[in-house]
């Protein structure tokens, strides 16, 4: 079967949306799932993303505890080719906020539609130096200027996080017209059922699959390559996804 490069996430029954019955029947082909949104910045604009997987166990636990949503420990992400990675900057001090470590929101280097966009991001830790004027950073350009001014330091880690972007300046993942999710729900037509940036929740279609041991798992689709299936599913075409084929990091098969 041809491999469809895509960003997929498996989840257990406990994360499934309350729109389903209290006891999920694992035979269901499609079910809704509520996923917490995180806010960051990209090129001076707000950007909303989800956290699904990370290559580092401690970081996975940290993100799970922060969002009360299971973020998978996925060491295979460390095999992501350099050319298929984006960059995310996480602040370790400075202005208090809703970032992963309790300070300002993360800064990303690209958004869907940009040639260099990838949901798989190398994690960079940003620390403000002592005795400097601290301000909120909302773009990589601002960050680089502060770095040149010796106002902060950036520590590039080997941790890779899976942070698919759901809503960005000028766009979002396609929102389904048909909100009723059944076993007959078609694969195409959009993967998002509802998107609420006030409550910071996105409800997506979780599709049934099978784990390596034959157990039932569910996955979501947030981006894909090539362009034709991406358009059919209502997700962004991400050129970086095609670089993951044969690297052990593609987890959706068609």
Coordinates of N, CA and C in Angstrom, one line a residue:
X1 N 0.9 -1.2 0.0 CA 0.0 0.0 0.0 C 0.9 1.2 0.0
X2 N 0.5 2.3 -0.7 CA 1.3 3.5 -0.7 C 1.2 4.2 0.7
X3 N 2.4 4.8 1.1 CA 2.4 5.4 2.4 C 2.0 6.9 2.2
X4 N 1.1 7.3 3.0 CA 0.7 8.7 3.0 C 1.3 9.4 4.2
X5 N 2.3 10.3 3.9 CA 3.0 11.0 5.0 C 2.0 11.9 5.7
X6 N 1.8 11.7 7.0 CA 0.9 12.5 7.7 C 1.2 12.5 9.2
X7 N 0.7 13.5 9.9 CA 0.9 13.7 11.3 C -0.3 13.0 12.0
X8 N -0.1 11.9 12.7 CA -1.2 11.2 13.4 C -0.9 11.0 14.8
X9 N -1.9 10.9 15.6 CA -1.8 10.9 17.1 C -2.7 9.8 17.6
X10 N -2.2 8.8 18.3 CA -3.1 7.8 19.0 C -3.4 8.3 20.4
X11 N -4.6 8.0 20.8 CA -5.1 8.4 22.1 C -5.9 7.2 22.7
X12 N -5.9 7.2 24.1 CA -6.6 6.2 24.8 C -8.1 6.6 25.0
X13 N -8.9 5.7 25.5 CA -10.3 6.0 25.8 C -10.5 7.2 26.7
X14 N -9.6 7.4 27.6 CA -9.8 8.5 28.6 C -9.8 9.9 28.0
X15 N -9.2 10.1 26.9 CA -9.2 11.4 26.2 C -10.3 11.7 25.3
X16 N -11.2 10.7 25.1 CA -12.2 10.9 24.1 C -13.3 11.8 24.6
X17 N -13.9 12.6 23.6 CA -14.8 13.6 23.9 C -16.0 13.1 24.7
X18 N -16.6 14.0 25.5 CA -17.8 13.6 26.2 C -19.0 13.5 25.3
X19 N -18.8 13.9 24.0 CA -19.9 13.7 23.1 C -20.2 12.3 22.8
X20 N -19.2 11.4 23.1 CA -19.5 10.0 22.9 C -20.1 9.4 24.2
X21 N -20.5 8.2 24.2 CA -21.1 7.6 25.4 C -20.0 7.5 26.5
X22 N -20.4 7.4 27.8 CA -19.4 7.3 28.9 C -18.5 6.2 28.8
X23 N -18.9 5.1 28.2 CA -18.0 3.9 27.9 C -17.9 3.8 26.4
X24 N -16.7 4.1 25.9 CA -16.4 4.1 24.5 C -16.4 2.7 24.0
X25 N -17.2 2.4 22.9 CA -17.1 1.1 22.3 C -15.9 1.2 21.3
X26 N -14.9 0.4 21.6 CA -13.7 0.4 20.8 C -14.0 0.0 19.3
X27 N -15.2 -0.6 19.0 CA -15.5 -0.9 17.7 C -15.8 0.3 16.8
X28 N -16.1 1.4 17.4 CA -16.5 2.6 16.7 C -15.3 3.0 15.7
X29 N -15.7 3.3 14.5 CA -14.7 3.6 13.5 C -14.2 5.0 13.7
X30 N -15.1 5.9 14.0 CA -14.7 7.3 14.2 C -15.4 7.9 15.5
X31 N -14.6 8.6 16.3 CA -15.2 9.3 17.5 C -14.6 10.7 17.6
X32 N -15.4 11.6 18.3 CA -14.8 12.9 18.5 C -13.8 12.9 19.7
X33 N -12.8 13.7 19.7 CA -11.9 13.9 20.8 C -11.6 15.3 21.0
X34 N -11.7 15.7 22.3 CA -11.4 17.1 22.7 C -9.9 17.2 23.1
X35 N -9.2 18.2 22.5 CA -7.8 18.3 22.7 C -7.5 19.8 23.1
X36 N -6.7 20.0 24.2 CA -6.4 21.4 24.6 C -5.6 22.1 23.6
X37 N -5.9 23.4 23.4 CA -5.1 24.3 22.6 C -4.1 25.0 23.4
X38 N -3.0 25.3 22.8 CA -1.9 26.1 23.3 C -1.7 27.3 22.4
X39 N -1.5 28.5 23.0 CA -1.3 29.7 22.2 C 0.2 30.0 22.2
X40 N 0.7 30.4 21.0 CA 2.0 30.9 20.8 C 2.0 32.0 19.9
X41 N 3.2 32.4 19.4 CA 3.4 33.5 18.5 C 4.2 33.0 17.2
X42 N 3.9 33.6 16.1 CA 4.6 33.3 14.9 C 4.6 34.6 14.1
X43 N 5.8 35.2 13.8 CA 5.9 36.4 13.0 C 5.0 37.5 13.6
X44 N 4.9 37.6 14.9 CA 4.2 38.7 15.5 C 2.7 38.4 15.7
X45 N 2.2 37.3 15.2 CA 0.8 37.0 15.3 C 0.5 35.8 16.2
X46 N -0.7 35.7 16.8 CA -1.1 34.6 17.6 C -1.2 33.3 16.7
X47 N -0.8 32.2 17.3 CA -0.9 30.9 16.6 C -1.4 29.9 17.7
X48 N -2.2 29.0 17.3 CA -2.8 28.0 18.2 C -2.4 26.6 17.8
X49 N -1.9 25.8 18.7 CA -1.4 24.5 18.3 C -1.8 23.5 19.4
X50 N -1.6 22.2 19.1 CA -1.8 21.2 20.1 C -0.5 20.4 20.4
X51 N -0.4 19.8 21.5 CA 0.8 19.0 21.9 C 0.4 17.6 21.9
X52 N 1.1 16.8 21.0 CA 0.7 15.4 20.9 C 1.8 14.4 21.3
X53 N 3.0 14.6 20.9 CA 4.1 13.7 21.2 C 5.4 14.5 21.4
X54 N 6.3 13.8 22.1 CA 7.6 14.5 22.3 C 8.7 13.4 22.5
X55 N 9.9 13.6 22.0 CA 10.9 12.6 22.0 C 11.6 12.4 23.4
X56 N 11.3 13.3 24.4 CA 11.9 13.3 25.7 C 10.8 12.9 26.7
X57 N 11.1 11.9 27.6 CA 10.1 11.4 28.5 C 9.7 12.5 29.6
X58 N 10.7 13.2 30.1 CA 10.4 14.3 31.1 C 9.5 15.4 30.5
X59 N 9.8 15.8 29.3 CA 9.1 16.8 28.6 C 7.6 16.4 28.4
X60 N 7.5 15.1 28.0 CA 6.1 14.5 27.8 C 5.3 14.6 29.1
X61 N 6.0 14.3 30.2 CA 5.3 14.3 31.5 C 4.9 15.8 31.9
X62 N 5.8 16.7 31.6 CA 5.6 18.1 31.9 C 4.4 18.6 31.1
X63 N 4.4 18.3 29.8 CA 3.3 18.8 29.0 C 1.9 18.1 29.3
X64 N 2.0 16.9 29.7 CA 0.8 16.2 30.1 C 0.2 16.8 31.4
X65 N 1.1 17.1 32.4 CA 0.6 17.7 33.6 C 0.1 19.1 33.4
X66 N 0.7 19.8 32.5 CA 0.3 21.2 32.3 C -1.1 21.3 31.6
X67 N -1.4 20.4 30.7 CA -2.6 20.4 29.9 C -3.7 19.5 30.4
X68 N -3.3 18.5 31.3 CA -4.2 17.5 31.7 C -4.7 16.7 30.5
X69 N -3.8 16.5 29.6 CA -4.1 15.7 28.4 C -2.8 14.9 28.1
X70 N -3.0 13.6 27.8 CA -1.9 12.7 27.6 C -1.1 13.1 26.4
X71 N 0.2 13.5 26.6 CA 1.1 13.7 25.6 C 2.1 12.5 25.5
X72 N 2.1 11.9 24.4 CA 2.9 10.7 24.3 C 4.4 10.9 24.3
X73 N 5.1 10.0 25.0 CA 6.5 9.9 24.9 C 6.8 9.1 23.6
X74 N 7.5 9.7 22.6 CA 7.7 9.1 21.3 C 9.2 9.3 21.0
X75 N 10.1 8.4 21.5 CA 11.5 8.6 21.2 C 11.9 8.5 19.7
X76 N 11.0 7.9 18.9 CA 11.3 7.8 17.5 C 11.4 9.2 16.8
X77 N 10.8 10.2 17.5 CA 10.8 11.6 16.9 C 12.2 12.1 16.8
X78 N 13.1 11.6 17.6 CA 14.5 12.0 17.6 C 15.2 11.7 16.3
X79 N 14.6 10.8 15.5 CA 15.1 10.4 14.2 C 14.7 11.4 13.1
X80 N 13.9 12.4 13.4 CA 13.4 13.3 12.4 C 14.6 14.0 11.7
X81 N 14.7 14.0 10.4 CA 15.8 14.6 9.7 C 15.8 16.1 10.0
X82 N 17.0 16.7 10.0 CA 17.2 18.1 10.3 C 16.3 19.0 9.4
X83 N 16.3 18.6 8.1 CA 15.6 19.4 7.1 C 14.0 19.3 7.3
X84 N 13.6 18.4 8.1 CA 12.1 18.2 8.3 C 11.7 18.8 9.6
X85 N 12.6 19.5 10.3 CA 12.2 20.1 11.6 C 12.0 21.6 11.5
X86 N 11.0 22.0 12.3 CA 10.8 23.5 12.5 C 11.5 23.8 13.8
X87 N 11.3 25.0 14.3 CA 11.9 25.5 15.5 C 10.9 26.1 16.4
X88 N 10.9 25.7 17.7 CA 10.1 26.4 18.7 C 11.0 26.9 19.8
X89 N 10.6 28.0 20.4 CA 11.4 28.7 21.4 C 10.6 28.8 22.7
X90 N 11.1 28.1 23.7 CA 10.4 28.1 25.0 C 11.2 28.9 26.1
X91 N 10.5 29.7 26.8 CA 11.2 30.7 27.7 C 11.3 30.0 29.1
X92 N 12.4 30.1 29.7 CA 12.7 29.6 31.0 C 12.7 30.6 32.1
X93 N 12.6 31.9 31.8 CA 12.4 32.9 32.8 C 11.8 34.2 32.1
X94 N 11.7 35.3 32.8 CA 11.2 36.5 32.2 C 9.8 36.7 32.6
X95 N 8.9 37.1 31.6 CA 7.5 37.5 31.9 C 6.7 36.2 32.2
X96 N 6.0 36.2 33.3 CA 5.1 35.1 33.6 C 4.0 35.0 32.6
X97 N 3.6 33.8 32.3 CA 2.6 33.6 31.3 C 2.2 32.1 31.2
X98 N 1.6 31.8 30.1 CA 1.0 30.4 29.9 C 1.9 29.5 29.0
X99 N 3.2 29.9 28.9 CA 4.1 29.0 28.2 C 4.3 27.7 29.0
X100 N 5.0 26.8 28.3 CA 5.2 25.4 28.9 C 5.8 25.5 30.3
X101 N 6.7 26.4 30.5 CA 7.5 26.5 31.7 C 7.0 27.6 32.6
X102 N 5.8 28.2 32.3 CA 5.2 29.2 33.2 C 5.6 30.6 32.9
X103 N 6.3 30.8 31.7 CA 6.6 32.1 31.3 C 5.9 32.4 30.0
X104 N 6.4 33.4 29.2 CA 5.6 33.8 28.1 C 5.4 32.7 27.1
X105 N 4.4 32.9 26.2 CA 4.1 31.8 25.2 C 5.2 31.5 24.3
X106 N 5.2 30.3 23.8 CA 6.2 29.9 22.8 C 6.2 30.7 21.5
X107 N 7.4 30.7 20.9 CA 7.5 31.4 19.6 C 7.9 30.3 18.6
X108 N 7.2 30.3 17.4 CA 7.4 29.3 16.4 C 8.0 30.0 15.2
X109 N 8.7 29.3 14.3 CA 9.4 29.9 13.2 C 8.5 29.9 11.9
X110 N 7.4 29.2 11.9 CA 6.6 29.1 10.6 C 5.2 28.7 10.9
X111 N 4.3 28.8 10.0 CA 2.9 28.5 10.1 C 2.6 27.6 8.8
X112 N 1.4 26.9 8.9 CA 1.0 26.1 7.7 C 0.9 27.0 6.5
X113 N 1.3 26.5 5.4 CA 1.4 27.3 4.1 C 2.8 27.8 3.8
X114 N 3.6 28.0 4.9 CA 5.0 28.4 4.7 C 5.8 27.1 4.2
X115 N 6.7 27.3 3.3 CA 7.5 26.2 2.7 C 8.3 25.5 3.8
X116 N 8.7 26.2 4.9 CA 9.5 25.6 5.9 C 8.7 25.2 7.1
X117 N 7.4 25.1 7.0 CA 6.6 24.7 8.1 C 6.7 23.2 8.4
X118 N 6.8 22.8 9.6 CA 6.7 21.4 10.0 C 6.1 21.4 11.4
X119 N 5.3 20.4 11.7 CA 4.7 20.3 13.1 C 5.8 19.7 14.0
X120 N 6.8 19.1 13.5 CA 7.9 18.5 14.3 C 8.9 19.5 14.5
X121 N 9.1 20.0 15.8 CA 9.9 21.1 16.1 C 11.0 20.8 17.1
X122 N 12.2 21.4 16.8 CA 13.3 21.3 17.7 C 13.1 22.3 18.8
X123 N 13.2 21.8 20.0 CA 12.9 22.6 21.2 C 14.2 23.4 21.6
X124 N 14.0 24.8 21.6 CA 15.1 25.7 22.0 C 14.7 26.4 23.3
X125 N 15.5 26.4 24.3 CA 15.3 27.0 25.6 C 15.9 28.4 25.6
X126 N 15.0 29.4 25.9 CA 15.4 30.8 25.9 C 15.5 31.3 27.3
X127 N 16.7 31.9 27.7 CA 16.8 32.5 29.0 C 17.3 34.0 28.9
X128 N 16.5 34.8 29.6 CA 16.9 36.2 29.6 C 18.1 36.4 30.5
X129 N 19.1 37.3 30.1 CA 20.2 37.6 31.0 C 19.8 38.5 32.1
X130 N 20.7 38.6 33.1 CA 20.5 39.5 34.2 C 20.6 40.9 33.8
X131 N 19.9 41.8 34.5 CA 20.0 43.3 34.3 C 19.7 43.7 32.9
X132 N 18.7 43.2 32.3 CA 18.3 43.7 30.9 C 16.8 44.0 31.0
X133 N 16.4 44.8 30.1 CA 14.9 45.1 30.0 C 14.2 44.0 29.2
X134 N 13.3 43.3 30.0 CA 12.6 42.2 29.4 C 11.3 42.6 28.8
X135 N 11.1 42.1 27.6 CA 9.8 42.4 26.9 C 9.3 41.1 26.2
X136 N 8.0 41.1 25.9 CA 7.5 39.9 25.3 C 8.0 39.8 23.9
X137 N 8.4 38.6 23.5 CA 8.9 38.3 22.2 C 7.8 37.6 21.4
X138 N 7.6 38.1 20.2 CA 6.5 37.5 19.4 C 6.9 37.0 18.0
X139 N 8.2 37.0 17.8 CA 8.7 36.6 16.5 C 10.1 36.1 16.6
X140 N 10.6 35.3 15.6 CA 11.9 34.9 15.6 C 12.8 36.0 15.3
X141 N 12.4 37.0 14.5 CA 13.2 38.2 14.2 C 13.4 39.0 15.5
X142 N 12.4 39.2 16.3 CA 12.6 39.9 17.6 C 13.6 39.1 18.5
X143 N 13.4 37.8 18.5 CA 14.3 37.0 19.4 C 15.8 37.1 18.9
X144 N 16.0 37.0 17.6 CA 17.4 37.2 17.1 C 18.0 38.5 17.4
X145 N 17.1 39.6 17.4 CA 17.6 40.9 17.7 C 18.1 41.0 19.1
X146 N 17.3 40.4 20.0 CA 17.6 40.4 21.4 C 18.9 39.5 21.7
X147 N 19.0 38.5 20.9 CA 20.2 37.6 21.0 C 21.4 38.4 20.6
X148 N 21.3 39.2 19.5 CA 22.5 40.0 19.0 C 22.8 41.1 20.0
X149 N 21.8 41.5 20.8 CA 22.0 42.6 21.8 C 22.5 42.0 23.1
X150 N 22.8 40.7 23.1 CA 23.2 40.0 24.3 C 22.3 40.2 25.5
X151 N 21.0 40.2 25.2 CA 19.9 40.3 26.2 C 19.5 38.9 26.7
X152 N 19.7 37.9 25.8 CA 19.3 36.6 26.2 C 20.2 35.5 25.5
X153 N 20.0 34.3 26.0 CA 20.7 33.2 25.4 C 19.7 32.1 24.9
X154 N 20.1 31.3 23.9 CA 19.3 30.3 23.4 C 20.0 29.0 23.4
X155 N 19.5 28.0 24.1 CA 20.1 26.7 24.2 C 19.3 25.7 23.3
X156 N 19.9 25.3 22.2 CA 19.2 24.4 21.3 C 19.4 22.9 21.8
X157 N 18.2 22.3 22.1 CA 18.3 21.0 22.7 C 18.1 19.9 21.5
X158 N 18.2 18.7 21.9 CA 18.0 17.6 20.9 C 16.6 17.0 21.0
X159 N 15.7 17.7 21.8 CA 14.3 17.3 22.0 C 13.5 17.7 20.8
X160 N 12.6 16.8 20.3 CA 11.7 17.1 19.2 C 10.3 17.0 19.7
X161 N 9.5 18.0 19.5 CA 8.1 18.0 20.0 C 7.2 18.0 18.7
X162 N 6.0 17.4 18.9 CA 5.0 17.3 17.8 C 4.0 18.3 18.2
X163 N 4.0 19.5 17.6 CA 3.0 20.6 17.9 C 2.3 21.0 16.6
X164 N 1.3 20.2 16.1 CA 0.6 20.6 14.9 C -0.2 21.9 15.2
X165 N -0.1 22.8 14.2 CA -0.8 24.1 14.3 C -2.2 23.9 13.8
X166 N -3.2 24.4 14.6 CA -4.6 24.3 14.3 C -5.2 25.6 13.7
X167 N -4.8 26.7 14.2 CA -5.3 28.0 13.8 C -4.1 29.0 13.7
X168 N -4.0 29.8 12.7 CA -2.9 30.7 12.5 C -3.4 32.0 11.8
X169 N -2.6 33.0 11.7 CA -3.0 34.2 11.1 C -3.4 34.0 9.6
X170 N -4.7 34.2 9.3 CA -5.2 34.0 8.0 C -5.7 32.6 7.7
X171 N -5.7 31.7 8.6 CA -6.3 30.4 8.3 C -6.4 29.5 9.5
X172 N -6.9 28.3 9.2 CA -7.1 27.2 10.2 C -7.3 25.9 9.5
X173 N -7.2 24.8 10.2 CA -7.7 23.5 9.7 C -9.1 23.6 9.3
X174 N -9.5 22.9 8.2 CA -10.9 23.0 7.8 C -11.8 22.4 8.9
X175 N -12.9 23.2 9.1 CA -13.9 22.7 10.1 C -15.1 22.0 9.3
X176 N -15.4 20.9 9.8 CA -16.4 20.1 9.1 C -17.8 20.7 9.2
X177 N -18.5 20.6 8.1 CA -19.9 21.1 8.1 C -20.8 20.1 8.8
X178 N -20.6 18.8 8.6 CA -21.4 17.8 9.3 C -20.7 17.5 10.6
X179 N -21.4 17.9 11.7 CA -20.8 17.7 13.1 C -21.1 16.3 13.7
X180 N -22.0 15.5 13.0 CA -22.4 14.2 13.5 C -21.4 13.2 13.1
X181 N -20.7 12.6 14.0 CA -19.6 11.7 13.7 C -20.2 10.2 14.0
X182 N -20.1 9.4 12.9 CA -20.6 8.1 13.0 C -19.6 7.1 12.4
X183 N -19.9 5.9 12.3 CA -19.0 4.9 11.7 C -19.0 5.1 10.2
X184 N -20.0 5.8 9.6 CA -20.1 6.1 8.2 C -19.5 7.4 7.8
X185 N -19.0 8.2 8.8 CA -18.4 9.5 8.5 C -17.2 9.4 7.5
X186 N -17.3 10.1 6.4 CA -16.2 10.0 5.4 C -14.9 10.5 5.9
X187 N -13.8 10.0 5.4 CA -12.5 10.4 5.8 C -12.2 11.9 5.5
X188 N -12.7 12.3 4.4 CA -12.5 13.6 3.9 C -13.4 14.7 4.5
X189 N -13.3 15.9 4.0 CA -14.2 16.9 4.4 C -13.9 17.7 5.7
X190 N -12.6 17.5 6.1 CA -12.2 18.2 7.3 C -12.0 17.3 8.5
X191 N -11.1 17.6 9.4 CA -10.8 16.8 10.6 C -11.2 17.5 11.9
X192 N -11.6 18.8 11.8 CA -12.0 19.5 13.0 C -13.5 19.6 13.0
X193 N -14.1 19.3 14.2 CA -15.5 19.4 14.4 C -15.8 20.8 15.0
X194 N -15.0 21.2 15.9 CA -15.3 22.5 16.5 C -13.9 23.1 17.0
X195 N -13.8 24.4 16.9 CA -12.6 25.1 17.3 C -13.0 26.3 18.2
X196 N -12.5 26.3 19.4 CA -12.9 27.3 20.4 C -11.7 27.9 21.0
X197 N -11.2 29.1 20.6 CA -10.0 29.7 21.1 C -10.2 30.4 22.4
X198 N -11.5 30.6 22.8 CA -11.8 31.2 24.1 C -11.7 30.1 25.2
X199 N -12.3 28.9 24.9 CA -12.2 27.8 25.9 C -10.9 27.0 25.7
X200 N -10.2 27.3 24.6 CA -8.9 26.7 24.3 C -9.0 25.2 24.1
X201 N -10.0 24.8 23.3 CA -10.3 23.4 23.0 C -10.6 23.3 21.5
X202 N -10.0 22.2 20.9 CA -10.4 21.8 19.6 C -10.9 20.4 19.6
X203 N -12.0 20.2 19.0 CA -12.6 18.9 18.9 C -12.4 18.3 17.5
X204 N -11.7 17.2 17.4 CA -11.3 16.6 16.2 C -11.9 15.2 16.0
X205 N -11.9 14.7 14.8 CA -12.3 13.4 14.5 C -11.1 12.4 14.8
X206 N -11.3 11.4 15.6 CA -10.3 10.4 15.9 C -10.7 9.2 15.1
X207 N -9.8 8.7 14.3 CA -10.1 7.5 13.4 C -9.5 6.2 14.0
X208 N -10.2 5.2 13.9 CA -9.8 3.9 14.4 C -8.6 3.3 13.6
X209 N -7.7 2.8 14.4 CA -6.5 2.0 13.8 C -6.2 0.9 14.6
X210 N -5.1 0.2 14.3 CA -4.6 -0.9 15.0 C -3.2 -0.8 15.5
X211 N -2.9 -1.1 16.7 CA -1.5 -1.0 17.2 C -0.7 -2.2 16.8
X212 N 0.6 -2.1 17.1 CA 1.5 -3.2 16.7 C 1.1 -4.6 17.2
X213 N 0.4 -4.5 18.4 CA 0.0 -5.8 19.1 C -1.4 -6.2 18.7
X214 N -2.0 -5.4 17.8 CA -3.4 -5.7 17.3 C -4.4 -5.0 18.1
X215 N -4.0 -4.2 19.1 CA -5.0 -3.5 19.9 C -5.6 -2.3 19.2
X216 N -6.8 -1.9 19.6 CA -7.4 -0.8 19.0 C -6.8 0.5 19.4
X217 N -6.5 1.4 18.5 CA -6.0 2.7 18.8 C -6.8 3.7 18.0
X218 N -6.7 5.0 18.3 CA -7.4 6.0 17.5 C -6.3 7.1 17.2
X219 N -6.4 7.7 16.0 CA -5.4 8.7 15.6 C -6.2 9.9 15.0
X220 N -5.5 11.0 15.0 CA -6.0 12.2 14.3 C -5.1 12.6 13.2
X221 N -5.6 13.3 12.3 CA -4.8 13.8 11.1 C -4.8 15.3 11.1
X222 N -3.6 15.9 11.1 CA -3.5 17.3 11.1 C -2.7 17.9 9.9
X223 N -2.0 17.1 9.2 CA -1.3 17.5 8.0 C -0.9 16.3 7.2
X224 N -0.5 16.5 5.9 CA -0.3 15.4 5.1 C 0.5 15.8 3.8
X225 N 1.1 14.8 3.2 CA 1.7 14.9 1.9 C 1.5 13.6 1.1
X226 N 1.2 13.6 -0.2 CA 1.3 14.8 -1.1 C 0.0 15.7 -1.0
X227 N -0.1 16.6 -1.9 CA -1.1 17.7 -1.7 C -2.5 17.1 -2.0
X228 N -2.7 16.2 -2.9 CA -4.0 15.7 -3.2 C -4.7 15.1 -2.0
X229 N -4.1 14.1 -1.3 CA -4.8 13.6 -0.1 C -5.0 14.6 1.0
X230 N -4.0 15.6 1.1 CA -4.1 16.6 2.1 C -5.3 17.4 1.9
X231 N -5.6 17.8 0.6 CA -6.7 18.6 0.3 C -8.0 17.8 0.5
X232 N -8.0 16.6 0.2 CA -9.2 15.7 0.4 C -9.6 15.6 1.9
X233 N -8.6 15.5 2.7 CA -8.8 15.4 4.2 C -9.0 16.7 4.9
X234 N -8.8 17.8 4.1 CA -9.0 19.1 4.7 C -7.9 19.5 5.7
X235 N -6.7 19.1 5.4 CA -5.5 19.5 6.3 C -4.4 20.1 5.4
X236 N -3.5 20.9 6.0 CA -2.5 21.5 5.2 C -1.5 20.5 4.5
X237 N -1.1 20.8 3.3 CA 0.0 20.0 2.7 C 1.3 20.5 3.3
X238 N 2.0 19.6 3.9 CA 3.3 19.9 4.5 C 4.4 19.2 3.8
X239 N 5.2 19.9 3.1 CA 6.3 19.3 2.3 C 7.3 18.5 3.1
X240 N 7.5 18.9 4.4 CA 8.4 18.2 5.3 C 7.9 16.8 5.6
X241 N 6.6 16.5 5.5 CA 6.1 15.2 5.8 C 6.7 14.2 4.8
X242 N 6.9 14.6 3.5 CA 7.4 13.6 2.5 C 8.8 13.2 2.9
X243 N 9.5 14.0 3.7 CA 10.9 13.6 4.1 C 10.9 12.5 5.2
X244 N 9.7 12.3 5.7 CA 9.7 11.3 6.8 C 9.5 9.9 6.4
X245 N 9.1 9.7 5.1 CA 8.9 8.4 4.6 C 10.2 7.6 4.6
X246 N 10.1 6.4 5.2 CA 11.3 5.6 5.4 C 12.2 5.9 6.5
X247 N 11.8 6.9 7.3 CA 12.6 7.4 8.5 C 12.0 6.8 9.8
X248 N 10.9 6.1 9.7 CA 10.3 5.6 10.9 C 9.5 6.6 11.6
X249 N 9.2 7.7 11.0 CA 8.4 8.7 11.7 C 7.0 9.0 11.1
X250 N 6.7 8.2 10.0 CA 5.4 8.3 9.4 C 4.5 7.3 10.0
X251 N 3.3 7.7 10.5 CA 2.5 6.8 11.3 C 1.1 6.7 10.8
X252 N 0.8 7.2 9.6 CA -0.5 7.0 8.9 C -0.3 6.3 7.6
X253 N -1.0 5.2 7.4 CA -0.8 4.4 6.2 C -2.2 4.4 5.5
X254 N -2.1 4.4 4.2 CA -3.3 4.3 3.4 C -3.3 3.1 2.4

